[in-house]
CSV table of C-alpha atoms and ligand atoms in Angstrom, one decimal:
chain,number,residue,atom,x,y,z
A,1,MET,CA,126.6,142.0,100.6
A,2,THR,CA,124.8,140.1,98.0
A,3,ASP,CA,126.8,138.2,95.2
A,4,THR,CA,125.0,139.1,92.1
A,5,ARG,CA,127.6,137.4,89.8
A,6,HIS,CA,125.4,134.2,89.5
A,7,THR,CA,122.3,136.1,88.9
A,8,SER,CA,123.3,138.2,86.1
A,9,ARG,CA,124.1,136.2,82.9
A,10,CYS,CA,126.3,137.1,80.1
A,11,ILE,CA,124.9,135.7,76.8
A,12,VAL,CA,126.4,136.1,73.3
A,13,HIS,CA,124.6,135.5,70.2
A,14,PHE,CA,126.5,134.9,66.9
A,15,ASP,CA,124.8,135.1,63.6
A,16,LEU,CA,126.5,134.8,60.1
A,17,ASP,CA,125.5,137.6,57.7
A,18,SER,CA,123.3,136.4,54.8
A,19,PHE,CA,125.4,133.2,55.2
A,20,PHE,CA,124.6,131.2,51.9
A,21,VAL,CA,125.2,134.4,49.9
A,22,SER,CA,128.7,134.9,51.8
A,23,VAL,CA,129.7,131.3,51.0
A,24,GLU,CA,128.8,131.7,47.4
A,25,ARG,CA,131.0,135.0,47.3
A,26,LEU,CA,133.9,133.0,48.8
A,27,LYS,CA,133.5,130.4,45.9
A,28,ASN,CA,133.1,133.1,43.2
A,29,PRO,CA,134.3,136.7,44.3
A,30,ALA,CA,132.6,138.1,41.2
A,31,LEU,CA,129.4,138.0,43.3
A,32,VAL,CA,130.6,140.6,45.8
A,33,GLY,CA,128.7,143.7,45.8
A,34,LYS,CA,126.0,142.2,43.5
A,35,PRO,CA,122.3,141.5,44.2
A,36,VAL,CA,122.7,137.7,44.8
A,37,ILE,CA,119.6,135.4,45.2
A,38,ILE,CA,119.9,131.8,46.5
A,39,GLY,CA,117.1,130.0,44.7
A,40,SER,CA,115.5,129.7,41.2
A,41,LYS,CA,113.8,132.4,39.4
A,42,GLU,CA,111.6,129.7,37.7
A,43,GLY,CA,109.2,127.2,38.8
A,44,ARG,CA,107.8,127.0,42.4
A,45,GLY,CA,110.8,127.3,44.4
A,46,VAL,CA,111.4,130.0,47.1
A,47,VAL,CA,114.2,132.2,47.9
A,48,SER,CA,116.4,130.8,50.7
A,49,SER,CA,118.7,133.7,51.2
A,50,CYS,CA,119.7,136.8,49.4
A,51,SER,CA,122.3,139.5,49.7
A,52,TYR,CA,121.7,143.0,51.0
A,53,GLU,CA,121.8,144.4,47.6
A,54,ALA,CA,118.9,142.3,46.7
A,55,ARG,CA,117.0,143.3,49.8
A,56,GLN,CA,116.9,146.8,48.7
A,57,TYR,CA,114.6,145.7,45.8
A,58,GLY,CA,112.4,144.2,48.3
A,59,VAL,CA,113.6,140.6,47.9
A,60,HIS,CA,113.6,138.6,51.1
A,61,SER,CA,113.9,134.9,52.1
A,62,ALA,CA,110.9,132.6,51.8
A,63,MET,CA,109.6,134.6,48.9
A,64,PRO,CA,108.7,132.6,45.7
A,65,GLY,CA,111.5,132.8,43.3
A,66,VAL,CA,109.4,134.0,40.5
A,67,GLN,CA,108.3,137.2,42.6
A,68,ALA,CA,112.0,137.8,43.5
A,69,TYR,CA,112.9,137.8,39.7
A,70,ARG,CA,110.0,140.1,39.0
A,71,LEU,CA,111.3,142.5,41.7
A,72,CYS,CA,115.0,142.3,40.7
A,73,PRO,CA,115.5,140.9,37.3
A,74,GLN,CA,119.1,141.8,37.3
A,75,GLY,CA,119.6,139.6,40.3
A,76,ILE,CA,122.1,136.8,40.1
A,77,PHE,CA,120.2,133.6,41.0
A,78,VAL,CA,122.4,130.8,42.5
A,79,ARG,CA,121.1,127.4,43.1
A,80,GLY,CA,122.8,126.8,46.5
A,81,SER,CA,124.9,123.9,47.9
A,82,MET,CA,124.0,122.5,51.0
A,83,SER,CA,127.2,120.6,51.4
A,84,ASP,CA,129.3,123.8,51.1
A,85,TYR,CA,127.2,125.5,53.6
A,86,GLY,CA,127.5,122.6,56.1
A,87,HIS,CA,131.2,122.7,55.6
A,88,TYR,CA,131.4,126.4,56.6
A,89,SER,CA,128.9,126.0,59.3
A,90,ARG,CA,131.0,123.2,60.9
A,91,MET,CA,134.2,125.3,60.5
A,92,VAL,CA,132.7,128.2,62.5
A,93,ARG,CA,131.3,125.8,65.0
A,94,ASP,CA,134.8,124.3,65.6
A,95,ILE,CA,136.3,127.5,66.1
A,96,ILE,CA,133.6,128.5,68.7
A,97,ALA,CA,133.9,125.0,70.3
A,98,ALA,CA,137.6,125.4,70.8
A,99,GLU,CA,137.2,128.9,72.5
A,100,ALA,CA,133.8,129.0,74.3
A,101,PRO,CA,133.1,127.4,77.6
A,102,VAL,CA,129.3,126.7,76.8
A,103,PHE,CA,127.8,127.0,73.4
A,104,GLU,CA,124.7,126.0,71.6
A,105,GLN,CA,124.3,125.9,67.8
A,106,ALA,CA,120.8,127.3,67.2
A,107,SER,CA,120.7,126.8,63.4
A,108,ILE,CA,123.2,126.4,60.6
A,109,ASP,CA,124.5,129.9,61.0
A,110,GLU,CA,123.5,130.9,64.6
A,111,PHE,CA,125.1,130.3,67.9
A,112,TYR,CA,124.7,131.1,71.5
A,113,LEU,CA,127.4,131.2,74.0
A,114,ASP,CA,127.2,131.5,77.8
A,115,LEU,CA,130.1,133.6,79.4
A,116,SER,CA,128.3,134.0,82.8
A,117,GLY,CA,130.8,134.2,85.7
A,118,MET,CA,133.7,134.4,83.2
A,119,GLU,CA,134.3,138.0,83.8
A,120,ARG,CA,136.7,136.9,86.6
A,121,PHE,CA,139.0,135.4,84.0
A,122,PHE,CA,138.5,137.7,81.0
A,123,HIS,CA,136.8,140.7,79.6
A,124,PRO,CA,133.6,139.2,78.1
A,125,VAL,CA,133.3,142.1,75.4
A,126,GLU,CA,137.0,142.1,74.4
A,127,TRP,CA,137.0,138.3,74.4
A,128,THR,CA,133.8,138.2,72.1
A,129,GLN,CA,135.3,140.8,69.9
A,130,ARG,CA,138.5,138.7,69.5
A,131,LEU,CA,136.5,135.5,68.9
A,132,ARG,CA,134.4,137.4,66.1
A,133,GLN,CA,137.7,138.6,64.4
A,134,ARG,CA,139.1,135.0,64.5
A,135,ILE,CA,136.0,133.6,62.9
A,136,ILE,CA,136.1,136.3,60.1
A,137,ARG,CA,139.9,135.8,59.6
A,138,GLU,CA,139.9,132.0,59.5
A,139,THR,CA,136.6,131.5,57.4
A,140,GLY,CA,136.4,134.7,55.4
A,141,LEU,CA,132.8,134.9,56.4
A,142,PRO,CA,131.1,138.2,57.7
A,143,ILE,CA,129.5,137.4,61.1
A,144,SER,CA,127.7,139.8,63.6
A,145,CYS,CA,127.1,139.3,67.3
A,146,GLY,CA,125.2,140.8,70.1
A,147,MET,CA,125.8,140.4,74.0
A,148,ALA,CA,123.2,140.9,76.8
A,149,SER,CA,121.8,139.3,79.9
A,150,SER,CA,119.5,136.8,78.0
A,151,LYS,CA,119.2,135.0,74.8
A,152,THR,CA,116.4,137.0,73.5
A,153,VAL,CA,118.0,140.4,74.1
A,154,ALA,CA,121.3,139.1,72.6
A,155,LYS,CA,119.6,137.9,69.5
A,156,VAL,CA,117.8,141.3,69.0
A,157,ALA,CA,120.9,142.9,69.5
A,158,THR,CA,122.7,140.8,66.8
A,159,GLY,CA,119.8,141.8,64.6
A,160,GLN,CA,120.5,145.6,65.1
A,161,ALA,CA,124.3,145.1,64.7
A,162,LYS,CA,123.9,143.7,61.1
A,163,PRO,CA,125.6,143.6,58.8
A,164,ASN,CA,129.0,142.9,60.0
A,165,GLY,CA,128.8,144.5,63.4
A,166,GLU,CA,128.7,144.2,67.2
A,167,LYS,CA,126.2,145.4,69.8
A,168,PHE,CA,126.8,145.1,73.5
A,169,ILE,CA,123.6,145.7,75.8
A,170,PRO,CA,124.8,146.6,79.2
A,171,MET,CA,122.9,144.9,82.4
A,172,GLY,CA,119.9,147.1,83.1
A,173,GLU,CA,119.5,148.7,79.8
A,174,GLU,CA,117.5,145.8,78.2
A,175,LYS,CA,114.3,147.5,78.3
A,176,SER,CA,115.4,150.8,77.0
A,177,PHE,CA,117.0,149.1,74.1
A,178,LEU,CA,114.0,147.1,73.1
A,179,ALA,CA,111.7,150.1,73.6
A,180,PRO,CA,111.8,151.9,70.2
A,181,LEU,CA,112.1,148.8,68.1
A,182,PRO,CA,109.1,147.6,65.9
A,183,ILE,CA,107.4,144.5,67.4
A,184,ASP,CA,108.6,142.2,64.6
A,185,LYS,CA,112.1,142.6,65.9
A,186,LEU,CA,111.2,140.2,68.6
A,187,PRO,CA,112.4,136.7,67.8
A,188,PHE,CA,109.8,134.0,67.2
A,189,LEU,CA,106.9,136.4,67.4
A,190,GLY,CA,105.2,134.9,64.2
A,191,GLY,CA,103.5,136.9,61.4
A,192,LYS,CA,100.0,136.2,62.5
A,193,THR,CA,100.7,137.2,66.1
A,194,GLY,CA,102.5,140.4,64.8
A,195,GLU,CA,99.4,141.2,62.8
A,196,GLN,CA,97.1,140.5,65.7
A,197,LEU,CA,99.3,142.9,67.8
A,198,ARG,CA,99.3,145.8,65.4
A,199,LYS,CA,95.6,145.6,65.0
A,200,MET,CA,95.3,146.2,68.7
A,201,GLY,CA,97.8,149.2,68.4
A,202,TYR,CA,100.9,147.6,69.5
A,203,HIS,CA,103.4,148.8,66.9
A,204,TYR,CA,106.6,149.0,69.2
A,205,LEU,CA,108.0,147.0,71.9
A,206,ARG,CA,107.6,150.1,74.1
A,207,ASP,CA,103.8,149.6,73.4
A,208,ILE,CA,104.0,146.0,74.8
A,209,GLN,CA,106.1,147.0,77.7
A,210,GLN,CA,103.5,149.6,78.8
A,211,ALA,CA,100.6,147.2,78.6
A,212,ALA,CA,99.5,145.0,81.4
A,213,PRO,CA,100.7,141.3,81.0
A,214,GLU,CA,97.1,140.3,81.6
A,215,HIS,CA,96.0,142.2,78.5
A,216,LEU,CA,98.5,140.3,76.4
A,217,GLN,CA,97.3,137.1,77.8
A,218,GLN,CA,93.8,137.9,76.9
A,219,LEU,CA,94.7,138.8,73.4
A,220,LEU,CA,97.2,135.9,72.8
A,221,GLY,CA,96.4,133.3,75.2
A,222,LYS,CA,99.2,131.7,77.2
A,223,HIS,CA,101.6,132.9,74.6
A,224,GLY,CA,100.9,136.4,75.8
A,225,GLN,CA,102.9,136.2,79.0
A,226,SER,CA,106.0,135.1,77.2
A,227,VAL,CA,105.6,137.9,74.5
A,228,TRP,CA,105.3,140.4,77.4
A,229,GLU,CA,108.4,139.1,79.3
A,230,ARG,CA,110.5,139.0,76.3
A,231,ALA,CA,109.4,142.5,75.1
A,232,ASN,CA,110.5,143.5,78.7
A,233,GLY,CA,113.9,141.8,78.3
A,234,ILE,CA,112.8,139.0,80.6
A,235,CYS,CA,114.0,135.6,79.3
A,236,HIS,CA,115.3,132.8,81.4
A,237,SER,CA,116.0,130.4,78.5
A,238,GLN,CA,119.2,128.5,79.0
A,239,VAL,CA,122.2,127.9,76.6
A,240,ALA,CA,121.8,124.4,75.7
A,241,ALA,CA,125.3,122.9,75.2
A,242,TYR,CA,125.9,121.5,71.9
A,243,ASP,CA,126.0,117.8,72.1
A,244,GLU,CA,127.7,115.7,69.7
A,245,ARG,CA,126.3,112.5,71.0
A,246,LYS,CA,122.7,113.7,70.5
A,247,SER,CA,121.3,111.3,68.1
A,248,ILE,CA,118.4,109.0,67.2
A,249,SER,CA,118.8,105.3,66.2
A,250,LYS,CA,117.3,101.9,65.4
A,251,GLU,CA,118.4,98.4,65.6
A,252,HIS,CA,117.1,95.1,64.5
A,253,THR,CA,118.1,91.8,65.6
A,254,PHE,CA,117.3,88.9,63.3
A,255,GLU,CA,116.0,85.7,64.9
A,256,GLU,CA,118.5,83.7,63.0
A,257,ASP,CA,121.6,84.8,61.2
A,258,HIS,CA,120.8,86.5,57.8
A,259,THR,CA,122.5,86.3,54.3
A,260,ASP,CA,119.5,87.7,52.5
A,261,LEU,CA,120.9,90.9,51.2
A,262,ARG,CA,117.5,91.9,50.0
A,263,LEU,CA,115.8,91.5,53.3
A,264,ILE,CA,118.7,93.4,54.9
A,265,ASP,CA,118.3,96.3,52.4
A,266,THR,CA,114.6,96.6,53.0
A,267,MET,CA,115.0,96.6,56.7
A,268,LEU,CA,117.7,99.3,56.5
A,269,LYS,CA,115.6,101.5,54.2
A,270,GLY,CA,112.6,101.1,56.5
A,271,MET,CA,114.7,102.2,59.5
A,272,ALA,CA,116.1,105.3,57.5
A,273,GLU,CA,112.4,106.1,56.6
A,274,LYS,CA,111.2,105.8,60.2
A,275,LEU,CA,114.1,107.8,61.7
A,276,ALA,CA,113.8,110.4,58.9
A,277,PHE,CA,110.1,110.8,59.9
A,278,LYS,CA,111.1,111.3,63.5
A,279,LEU,CA,113.6,113.9,62.5
A,280,ARG,CA,111.0,115.9,60.4
A,281,ARG,CA,108.5,115.7,63.3
A,282,ALA,CA,111.1,117.1,65.8
A,283,LYS,CA,112.0,119.7,63.1
A,284,LEU,CA,115.6,118.5,63.0
A,285,MET,CA,118.2,117.7,60.5
A,286,THR,CA,121.1,115.1,60.5
A,287,GLY,CA,124.6,115.8,59.5
A,288,CYS,CA,126.1,112.2,60.3
A,289,VAL,CA,124.7,108.7,59.4
A,290,ALA,CA,126.2,105.5,61.0
A,291,VAL,CA,125.6,101.8,60.2
A,292,LYS,CA,126.3,99.0,62.6
A,293,ILE,CA,126.5,95.3,61.5
A,294,ARG,CA,126.8,92.5,64.1
A,295,TYR,CA,127.9,89.2,62.9
A,296,PRO,CA,127.7,86.0,65.0
A,297,GLY,CA,129.8,86.0,68.1
A,298,PHE,CA,129.1,89.8,68.8
A,299,ASP,CA,131.5,90.7,66.1
A,300,THR,CA,130.5,94.3,65.8
A,301,HIS,CA,131.5,96.8,63.2
A,302,THR,CA,130.3,100.4,62.6
A,303,LYS,CA,130.9,103.0,59.9
A,304,GLN,CA,129.8,106.5,59.7
A,305,VAL,CA,129.9,109.4,57.4
A,306,THR,CA,129.3,113.1,57.5
A,307,ILE,CA,126.8,114.3,55.2
A,308,PRO,CA,125.2,117.7,54.2
A,309,TYR,CA,122.4,118.3,56.8
A,310,THR,CA,119.1,116.8,55.6
A,311,THR,CA,115.8,115.1,56.6
A,312,ASP,CA,115.3,113.5,53.0
A,313,ASP,CA,114.2,110.0,53.1
A,314,PHE,CA,115.7,109.1,50.0
A,315,ARG,CA,119.1,110.7,50.5
A,316,LEU,CA,119.3,109.0,53.9
A,317,MET,CA,118.3,105.6,52.4
A,318,THR,CA,120.9,106.0,49.9
A,319,VAL,CA,123.6,106.8,52.3
A,320,ALA,CA,122.7,103.9,54.6
A,321,THR,CA,122.7,101.6,51.8
A,322,GLU,CA,126.1,102.7,50.6
A,323,LEU,CA,127.6,102.5,54.2
A,324,PHE,CA,126.3,98.9,54.5
A,325,ARG,CA,127.8,98.1,51.1
A,326,GLN,CA,131.2,99.4,52.4
A,327,LEU,CA,131.1,97.7,55.7
A,328,TYR,CA,129.6,94.4,55.0
A,329,ASN,CA,132.1,91.4,55.0
A,330,GLY,CA,130.0,88.7,53.3
A,331,LYS,CA,129.2,86.9,56.6
A,332,PRO,CA,125.7,86.2,58.0
A,333,VAL,CA,124.2,89.2,59.7
A,334,ARG,CA,122.8,89.0,63.3
A,335,LEU,CA,122.0,92.6,63.8
A,336,ILE,CA,121.8,95.8,61.7
A,337,GLY,CA,121.6,99.3,63.2
A,338,LEU,CA,121.3,102.7,61.9
A,339,ARG,CA,122.0,106.0,63.6
A,340,PHE,CA,121.5,109.6,62.8
A,341,SER,CA,123.6,112.1,64.8
A,342,ASN,CA,124.9,115.4,64.5
A,343,LEU,CA,121.4,116.7,64.8
A,344,MET,CA,120.5,120.3,64.2
A,345,GLU,CA,117.4,122.3,64.4
A,346,GLY,CA,115.8,123.4,61.0
A,347,ASN,CA,114.5,122.1,57.8
A,348,LEU,CA,116.6,124.0,55.3
A,349,GLN,CA,116.6,121.5,52.5
A,350,THR,CA,113.0,122.2,52.0
A,351,ASN,CA,113.6,125.6,50.5
A,352,LEU,CA,117.0,125.1,49.1
A,353,PHE,CA,116.5,123.0,46.0
A,354,GLU,CA,113.5,123.5,43.8
A,355,ASP,CA,113.1,119.9,42.9
A,356,ASN,CA,113.0,118.9,46.6
A,357,ILE,CA,109.9,121.1,47.0
A,358,LYS,CA,107.7,118.5,45.5
A,359,ASN,CA,109.3,115.9,47.8
A,360,SER,CA,109.1,117.9,50.8
A,361,LYS,CA,105.5,118.7,50.3
A,362,LEU,CA,104.8,115.0,49.7
A,363,TYR,CA,106.7,114.2,52.9
A,364,ALA,CA,104.6,116.7,54.8
A,365,ALA,CA,101.4,115.1,53.4
A,366,LEU,CA,102.5,111.5,54.1
A,367,ASP,CA,103.8,112.6,57.7
A,368,ARG,CA,100.3,114.0,58.4
A,369,ILE,CA,98.7,110.7,57.5
A,370,LYS,CA,101.3,108.8,59.7
A,371,GLU,CA,100.6,111.2,62.6
A,372,LYS,CA,96.9,110.4,62.3
A,373,HIS,CA,96.9,106.7,61.6
A,374,GLY,CA,100.4,105.6,62.6
A,375,GLN,CA,103.5,104.8,61.0
A,376,ALA,CA,102.2,101.6,59.2
A,377,ALA,CA,99.6,103.5,57.3
A,378,VAL,CA,102.1,104.7,54.9
A,379,ASN,CA,104.9,102.6,53.5
A,380,ARG,CA,106.5,104.0,50.4
A,381,ALA,CA,109.9,102.4,51.0
A,382,SER,CA,111.1,102.1,47.4
A,383,GLY,CA,108.2,102.2,45.0
A,384,TRP,CA,107.8,105.7,44.1
A,385,MET,CA,111.2,106.7,45.3
A,386,ARG,CA,112.6,105.2,42.2
A,387,GLN,CA,110.8,107.6,40.1
A,388,THR,CA,112.5,110.6,41.6
A,389,PRO,CA,115.3,112.2,39.8
A,390,GLU,CA,117.9,110.7,42.1
A,391,SER,CA,116.8,107.3,41.1
A,392,SER,CA,119.8,107.1,39.0
A,393,THR,CA,122.0,106.6,41.9
A,394,PRO,CA,123.7,103.3,41.7
A,395,ASN,CA,122.1,100.8,44.1
A,396,PHE,CA,124.1,98.2,45.3
A,397,PHE,CA,121.2,95.6,45.8
A,398,GLN,CA,119.6,96.3,42.6
A,399,VAL,CA,116.3,95.3,44.1
A,400,SER,CA,113.3,95.7,41.8
A,401,ASP,CA,110.2,97.8,43.0
A,402,GLU,CA,108.0,94.9,43.5
A,403,ASP,CA,110.4,93.0,45.9
A,404,SER,CA,111.4,95.9,48.1
A,405,SER,CA,108.4,97.0,49.8
A,406,ILE,CA,108.5,97.0,53.7
A,407,GLU,CA,106.5,94.5,55.4
B,501,MG,MG1,122.3,134.4,59.5
């Protein structure tokens, strides 16, 4: 007899329902039952989330705020608070971490759990239902979940369970579950690919299931095989365990011990800028910044702080500078280091705050230049940054613009 326990997997996907809106409703219960839109109705900002009531008017995330206002003038527009969302995201993550054998945080409001082989110890469906109830009870946030033999099918199941529901797809029923769904229910399909497929007559996942995989490959290139497989419920992607230690860092050792705080400040800002660039290129955000100072005789001190998830150069520079100020004891410095940890996929900040749009567009443009010509091509350390609205943030070093450019 073959033991199939290790070949059949049990994957759970959790997704908080219109997460930002739910957090705003916890803060202000008057928003419950109303069409809530996170974003600005003016300017060039986009909607980063909206309630189910707002969706009924055709509003959806990533839509320009102006357009959302036109569709739903009675909508309540809320600016949004990344630090509150980060706080609740961590709360949910901590509950899952305390219960689940293996889990992965896929975004600020999404988690995958691998319960494979656990059926010997507990009933996976009942266990998942209990965990979901615990999250709802302890955070006050609505969350939906799906369970299936793969990440893709579990995620689609969650989508079908929303809002505030559960859906469990038994082993062997993946294909029939997917068959009647429109093709854009397949995660990560992409608008363009969806358009291409519809033009060729593929409207439901059933249509893709019935096609020959070679057909999809001809149409979509190497991407085609994976689309065909996932539409058929085949997905071998692993749940990557969340790793608190995942981080990126930079250090600089001075040739001689330094007391020149201007130089150190410039170095630190340069490091923040380079690391932030790395983050954006990897489509990651950081939720924790640490500064290290080493004095002569290997006397090493570090200090870290948890921050709202960001990739924003200026914010990260400000945090690094502030940490250094708190940590520095006035002695000559041998080495300084900067580390970003608690990394998470996503780039939420870009659509959250309207006045960041300008910055993120600028970042994107500068990043493109860096990619083409190398890091040294663009050095904007402090100059224009001081003209951003945040320039009023107190700066310990009080360096003037002319003196603080990176060499
Ligand atoms: Mg969600």
